[in-house]
CSV table of C-alpha atoms in Angstrom, one decimal:
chain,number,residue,atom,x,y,z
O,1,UNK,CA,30.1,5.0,-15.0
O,2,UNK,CA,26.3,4.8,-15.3
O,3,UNK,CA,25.0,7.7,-17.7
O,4,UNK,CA,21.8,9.1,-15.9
O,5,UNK,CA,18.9,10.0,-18.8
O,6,UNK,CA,16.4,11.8,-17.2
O,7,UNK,CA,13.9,11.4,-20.4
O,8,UNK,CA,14.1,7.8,-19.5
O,9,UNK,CA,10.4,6.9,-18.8
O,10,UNK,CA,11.3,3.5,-16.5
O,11,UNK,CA,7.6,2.2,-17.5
O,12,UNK,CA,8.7,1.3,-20.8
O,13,UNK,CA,11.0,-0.9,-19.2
O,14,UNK,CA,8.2,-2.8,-17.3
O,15,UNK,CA,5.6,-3.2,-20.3
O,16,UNK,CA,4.3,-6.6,-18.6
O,17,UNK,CA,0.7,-5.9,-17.1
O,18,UNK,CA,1.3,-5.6,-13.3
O,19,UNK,CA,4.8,-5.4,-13.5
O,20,UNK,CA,5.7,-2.6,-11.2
O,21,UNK,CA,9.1,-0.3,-12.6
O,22,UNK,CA,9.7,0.5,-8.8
O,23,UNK,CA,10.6,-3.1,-8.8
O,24,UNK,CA,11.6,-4.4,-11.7
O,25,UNK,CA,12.9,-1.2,-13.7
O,26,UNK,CA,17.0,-1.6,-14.0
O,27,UNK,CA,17.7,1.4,-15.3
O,28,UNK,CA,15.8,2.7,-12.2
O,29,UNK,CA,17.1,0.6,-9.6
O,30,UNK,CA,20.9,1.3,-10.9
O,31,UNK,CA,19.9,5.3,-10.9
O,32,UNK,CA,18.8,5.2,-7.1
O,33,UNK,CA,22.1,3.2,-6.8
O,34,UNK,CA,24.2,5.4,-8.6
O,35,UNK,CA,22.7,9.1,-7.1
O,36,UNK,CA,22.4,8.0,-3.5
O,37,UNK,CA,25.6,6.1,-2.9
O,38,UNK,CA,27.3,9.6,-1.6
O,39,UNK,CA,28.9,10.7,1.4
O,40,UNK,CA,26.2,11.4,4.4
O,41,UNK,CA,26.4,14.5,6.3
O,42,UNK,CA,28.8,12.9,9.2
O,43,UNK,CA,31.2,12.2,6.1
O,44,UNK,CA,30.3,7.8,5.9
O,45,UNK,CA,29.3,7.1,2.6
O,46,UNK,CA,25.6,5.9,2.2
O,47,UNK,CA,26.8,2.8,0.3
O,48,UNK,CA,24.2,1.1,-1.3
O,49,UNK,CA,24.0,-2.7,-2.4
O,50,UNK,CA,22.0,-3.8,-5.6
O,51,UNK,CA,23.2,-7.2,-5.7
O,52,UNK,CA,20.4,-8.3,-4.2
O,53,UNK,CA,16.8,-9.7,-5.5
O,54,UNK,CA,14.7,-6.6,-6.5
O,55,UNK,CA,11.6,-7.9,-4.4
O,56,UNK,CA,13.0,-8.5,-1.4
O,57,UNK,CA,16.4,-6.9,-1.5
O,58,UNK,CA,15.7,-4.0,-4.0
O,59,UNK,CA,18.9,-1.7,-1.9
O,60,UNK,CA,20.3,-2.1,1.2
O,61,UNK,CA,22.5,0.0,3.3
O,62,UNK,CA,24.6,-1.8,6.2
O,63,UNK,CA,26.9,0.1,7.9
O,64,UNK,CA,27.8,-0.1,12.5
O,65,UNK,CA,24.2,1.7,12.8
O,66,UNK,CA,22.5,-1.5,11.1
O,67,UNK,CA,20.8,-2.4,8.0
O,68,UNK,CA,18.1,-0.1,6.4
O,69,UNK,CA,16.1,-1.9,3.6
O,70,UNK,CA,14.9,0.6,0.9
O,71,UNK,CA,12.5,0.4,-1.7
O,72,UNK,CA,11.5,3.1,-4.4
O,73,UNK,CA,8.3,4.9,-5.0
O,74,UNK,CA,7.1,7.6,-6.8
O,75,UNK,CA,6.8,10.9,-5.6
O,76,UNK,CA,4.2,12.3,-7.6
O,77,UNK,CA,1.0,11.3,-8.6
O,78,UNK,CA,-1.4,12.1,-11.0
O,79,UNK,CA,-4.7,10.1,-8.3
O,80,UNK,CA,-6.8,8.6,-11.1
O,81,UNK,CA,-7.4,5.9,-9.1
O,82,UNK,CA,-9.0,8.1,-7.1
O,83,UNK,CA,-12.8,7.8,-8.3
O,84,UNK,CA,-13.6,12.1,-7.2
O,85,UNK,CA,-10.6,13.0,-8.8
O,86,UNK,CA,-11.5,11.0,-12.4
O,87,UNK,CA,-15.0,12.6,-11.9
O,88,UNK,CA,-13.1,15.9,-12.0
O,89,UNK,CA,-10.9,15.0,-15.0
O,90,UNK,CA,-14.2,13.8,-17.0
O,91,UNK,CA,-15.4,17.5,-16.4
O,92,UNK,CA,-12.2,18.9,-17.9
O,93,UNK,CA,-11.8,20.0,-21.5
O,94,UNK,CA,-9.3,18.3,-23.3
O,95,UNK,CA,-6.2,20.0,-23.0
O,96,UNK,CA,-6.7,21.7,-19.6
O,97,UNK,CA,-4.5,19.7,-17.4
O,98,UNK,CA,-0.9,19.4,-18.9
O,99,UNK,CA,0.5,15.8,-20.4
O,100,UNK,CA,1.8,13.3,-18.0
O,101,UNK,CA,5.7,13.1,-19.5
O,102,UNK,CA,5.8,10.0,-17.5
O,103,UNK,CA,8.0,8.3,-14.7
O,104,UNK,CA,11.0,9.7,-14.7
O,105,UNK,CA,14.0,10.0,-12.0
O,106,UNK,CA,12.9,13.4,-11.4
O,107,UNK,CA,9.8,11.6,-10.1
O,108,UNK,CA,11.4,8.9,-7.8
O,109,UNK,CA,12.7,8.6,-3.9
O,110,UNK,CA,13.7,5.9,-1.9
O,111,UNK,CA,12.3,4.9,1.5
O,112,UNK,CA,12.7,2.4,3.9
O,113,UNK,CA,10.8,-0.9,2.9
O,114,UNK,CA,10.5,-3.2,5.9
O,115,UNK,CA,7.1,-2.9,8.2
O,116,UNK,CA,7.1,-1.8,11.9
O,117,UNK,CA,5.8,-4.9,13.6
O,118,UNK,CA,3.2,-5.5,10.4
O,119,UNK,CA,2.5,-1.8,10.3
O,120,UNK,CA,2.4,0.0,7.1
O,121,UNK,CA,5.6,1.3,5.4
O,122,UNK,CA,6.1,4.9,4.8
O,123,UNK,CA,5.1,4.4,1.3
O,124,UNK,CA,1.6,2.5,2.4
O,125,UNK,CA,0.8,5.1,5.0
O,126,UNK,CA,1.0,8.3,2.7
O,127,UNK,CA,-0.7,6.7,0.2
O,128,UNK,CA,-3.8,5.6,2.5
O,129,UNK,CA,-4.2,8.4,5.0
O,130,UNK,CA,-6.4,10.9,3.0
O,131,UNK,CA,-5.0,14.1,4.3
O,132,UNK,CA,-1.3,13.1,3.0
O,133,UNK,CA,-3.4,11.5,-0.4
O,134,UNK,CA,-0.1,10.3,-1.7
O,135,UNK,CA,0.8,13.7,-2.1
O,136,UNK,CA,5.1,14.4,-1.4
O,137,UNK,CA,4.4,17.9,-0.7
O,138,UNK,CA,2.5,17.0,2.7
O,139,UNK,CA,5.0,13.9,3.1
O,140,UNK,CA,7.8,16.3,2.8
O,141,UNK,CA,6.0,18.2,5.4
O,142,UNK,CA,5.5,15.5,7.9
O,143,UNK,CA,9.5,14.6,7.8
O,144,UNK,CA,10.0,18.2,8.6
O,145,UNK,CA,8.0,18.0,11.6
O,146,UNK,CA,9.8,15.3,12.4
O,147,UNK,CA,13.2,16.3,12.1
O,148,UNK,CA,11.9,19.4,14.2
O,149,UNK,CA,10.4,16.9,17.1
O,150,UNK,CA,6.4,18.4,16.0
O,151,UNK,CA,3.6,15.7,15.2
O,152,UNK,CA,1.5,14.8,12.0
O,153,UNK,CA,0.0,12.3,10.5
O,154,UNK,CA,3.0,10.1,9.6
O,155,UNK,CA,4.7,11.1,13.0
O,156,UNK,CA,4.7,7.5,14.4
O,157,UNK,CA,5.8,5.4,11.0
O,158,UNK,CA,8.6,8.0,10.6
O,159,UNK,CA,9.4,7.5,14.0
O,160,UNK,CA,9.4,3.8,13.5
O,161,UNK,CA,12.5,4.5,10.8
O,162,UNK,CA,14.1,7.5,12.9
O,163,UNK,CA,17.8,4.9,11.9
O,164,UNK,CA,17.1,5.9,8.2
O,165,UNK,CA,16.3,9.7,9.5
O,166,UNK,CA,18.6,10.4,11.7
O,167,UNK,CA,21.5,9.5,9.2
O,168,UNK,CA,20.9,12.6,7.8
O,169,UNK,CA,21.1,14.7,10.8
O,170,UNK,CA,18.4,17.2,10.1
O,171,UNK,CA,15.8,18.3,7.3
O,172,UNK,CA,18.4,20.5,5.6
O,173,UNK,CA,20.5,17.5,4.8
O,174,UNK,CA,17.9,15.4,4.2
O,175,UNK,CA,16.8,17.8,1.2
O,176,UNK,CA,20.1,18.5,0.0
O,177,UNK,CA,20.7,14.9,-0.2
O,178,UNK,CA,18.2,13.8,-2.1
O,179,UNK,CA,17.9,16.8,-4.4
O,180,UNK,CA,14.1,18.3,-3.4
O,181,UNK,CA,15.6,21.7,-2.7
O,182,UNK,CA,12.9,22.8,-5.7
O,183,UNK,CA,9.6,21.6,-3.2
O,184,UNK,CA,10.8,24.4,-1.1
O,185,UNK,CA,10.3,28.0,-1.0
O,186,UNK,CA,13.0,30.5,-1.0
O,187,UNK,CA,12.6,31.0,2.5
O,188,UNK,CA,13.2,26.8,3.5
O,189,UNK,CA,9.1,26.3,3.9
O,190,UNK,CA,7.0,23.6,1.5
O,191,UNK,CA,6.3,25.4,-1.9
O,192,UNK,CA,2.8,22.8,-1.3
O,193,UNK,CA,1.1,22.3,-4.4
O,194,UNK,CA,-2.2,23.2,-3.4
O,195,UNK,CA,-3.1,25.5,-0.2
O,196,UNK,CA,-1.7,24.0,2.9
O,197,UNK,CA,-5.2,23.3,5.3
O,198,UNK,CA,-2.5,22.2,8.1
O,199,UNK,CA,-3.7,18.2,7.9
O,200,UNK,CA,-7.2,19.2,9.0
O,201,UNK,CA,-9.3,17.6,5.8
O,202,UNK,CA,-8.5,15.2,3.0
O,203,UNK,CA,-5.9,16.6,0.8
O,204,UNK,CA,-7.4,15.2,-2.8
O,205,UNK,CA,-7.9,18.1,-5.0
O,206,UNK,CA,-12.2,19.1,-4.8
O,207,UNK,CA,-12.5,21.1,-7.9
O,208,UNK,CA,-11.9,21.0,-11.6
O,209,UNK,CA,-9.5,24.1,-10.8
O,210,UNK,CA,-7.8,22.6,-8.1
O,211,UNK,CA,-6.5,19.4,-9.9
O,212,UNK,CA,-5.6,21.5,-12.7
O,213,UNK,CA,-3.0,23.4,-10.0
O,214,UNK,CA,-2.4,20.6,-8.7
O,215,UNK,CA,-1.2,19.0,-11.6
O,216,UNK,CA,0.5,21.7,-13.2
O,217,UNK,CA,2.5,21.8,-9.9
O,218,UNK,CA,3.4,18.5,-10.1
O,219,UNK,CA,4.6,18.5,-13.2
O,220,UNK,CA,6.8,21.4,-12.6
O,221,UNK,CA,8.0,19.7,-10.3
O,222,UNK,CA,9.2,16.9,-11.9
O,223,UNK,CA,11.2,18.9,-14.7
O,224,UNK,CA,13.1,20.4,-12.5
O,225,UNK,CA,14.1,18.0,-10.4
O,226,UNK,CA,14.8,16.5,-13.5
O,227,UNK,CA,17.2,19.4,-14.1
O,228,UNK,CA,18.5,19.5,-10.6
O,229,UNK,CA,19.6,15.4,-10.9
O,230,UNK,CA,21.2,16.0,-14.5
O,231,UNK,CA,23.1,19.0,-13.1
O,232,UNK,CA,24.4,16.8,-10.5
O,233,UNK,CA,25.3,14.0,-12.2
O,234,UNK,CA,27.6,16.2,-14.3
O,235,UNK,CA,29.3,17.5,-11.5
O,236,UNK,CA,29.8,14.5,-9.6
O,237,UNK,CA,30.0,11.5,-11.8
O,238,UNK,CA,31.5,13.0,-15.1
């Protein structure tokens, strides 16, 4: 049985230049295998194969309803490649926004990875449409709506992979599955990690204040889900 270590930064794994952990991360990889290979809500189990080249075949789920390619990603992102955002981290003292603790499971998701008649992935289009900015919390936000039939700003590309949606039934299960329950409020709404302006401007932090929430939030986030993925791996795979 594979021993899940959420301290694990999967970076240090990949210390090539360009070599992306997403891909070529085992311990990674073999976590996503490990936590997501569960029964689905209609009692199936969502097995998924690793056998496969990490590139082009990094999991794959094939069941009656077809074959669903998946590829990980980060959930969280810090946006210095963003050139506003490291103007606003310039103006910062040091010490203001909290330490990076780096990628860690708590911090990773799997989506599906093959394009839409060339159309961007799930992953592409949240990272390039600048009122999701790469950000979960609005992502999260937009599979909602979708589970709930509403549009937003990923409504058509998560339409394009309603197969990989709809084996989860609804957003409940969809969060329950893949242990976000801690990016929602008590009441079931998106604890957002900066003031939700309802997709209407770019959702990049604009103030030395707001990244610092923003971060902090982010980071929060990531230890417990951290927590949440240890305290379910003891459950279910001791």
């Amino acid at each position: 049985m594979v021993s899940i270590d959420i301290t694990l930064d999967f970076k240090t794994e990949c210390p090539e230049k360009g070599k992306d952990p997403d891909v070529y991360s085992p311990s990674l990889r073999q976590y996503h295998k490990v936590l997501w290979s569960k029964p689905l809500p209609d009692g199936t189990i969502f097995e998924l194969d690793a056998s496969g080249s990490p590139v082009s075949r990094y999991l794959v789920h094939e069941s009656a309803r077809g074959t669903i390619r998946l590829s990980s990603d980060s959930i969280t992102t810090r946006m210095l490649n963003r050139p506003r955002v490291r103007k606003l981290v310039e103006e910062l003292p040091e010490g203001a926004v909290r330490p990076h603790r780096g990628y860690t499971i708590g911090s990773a998701l799997v989506f599906p990875a093959n394009r839409v008649q060339g159309r961007m992935t799930i992953n592409g289009a949240r990272g390039f449409l600048l009122t999701i900015a790469d950000r979960f919390d609005l992502t999260l936000e937009c599979i909602r709506r979708h589970y709930a039939g509403e549009t937003s700003p990923l409504a058509r590309t998560l339409e394009e992979h309603s197969l990989f949606f709809a084996l989860f039934e609804d957003f409940e299960n969809y969060v329950e599955f893949f242990l976000l329950q801690d990016l929602l409020t008590s009441s079931g709404t998106i604890d957002y990690w900066l003031p939700f302006q309802d997709f209407r401007r770019s959702a990049v932090p604009k103030t030395s204040s707001d990244y610092v929430r923003f971060r902090s939030a982010t980071e929060n986030f990531i230890d417990r889900r951290n927590q949440r993925v240890e305290a379910w791996t003891r459950e279910h795979l001791s």
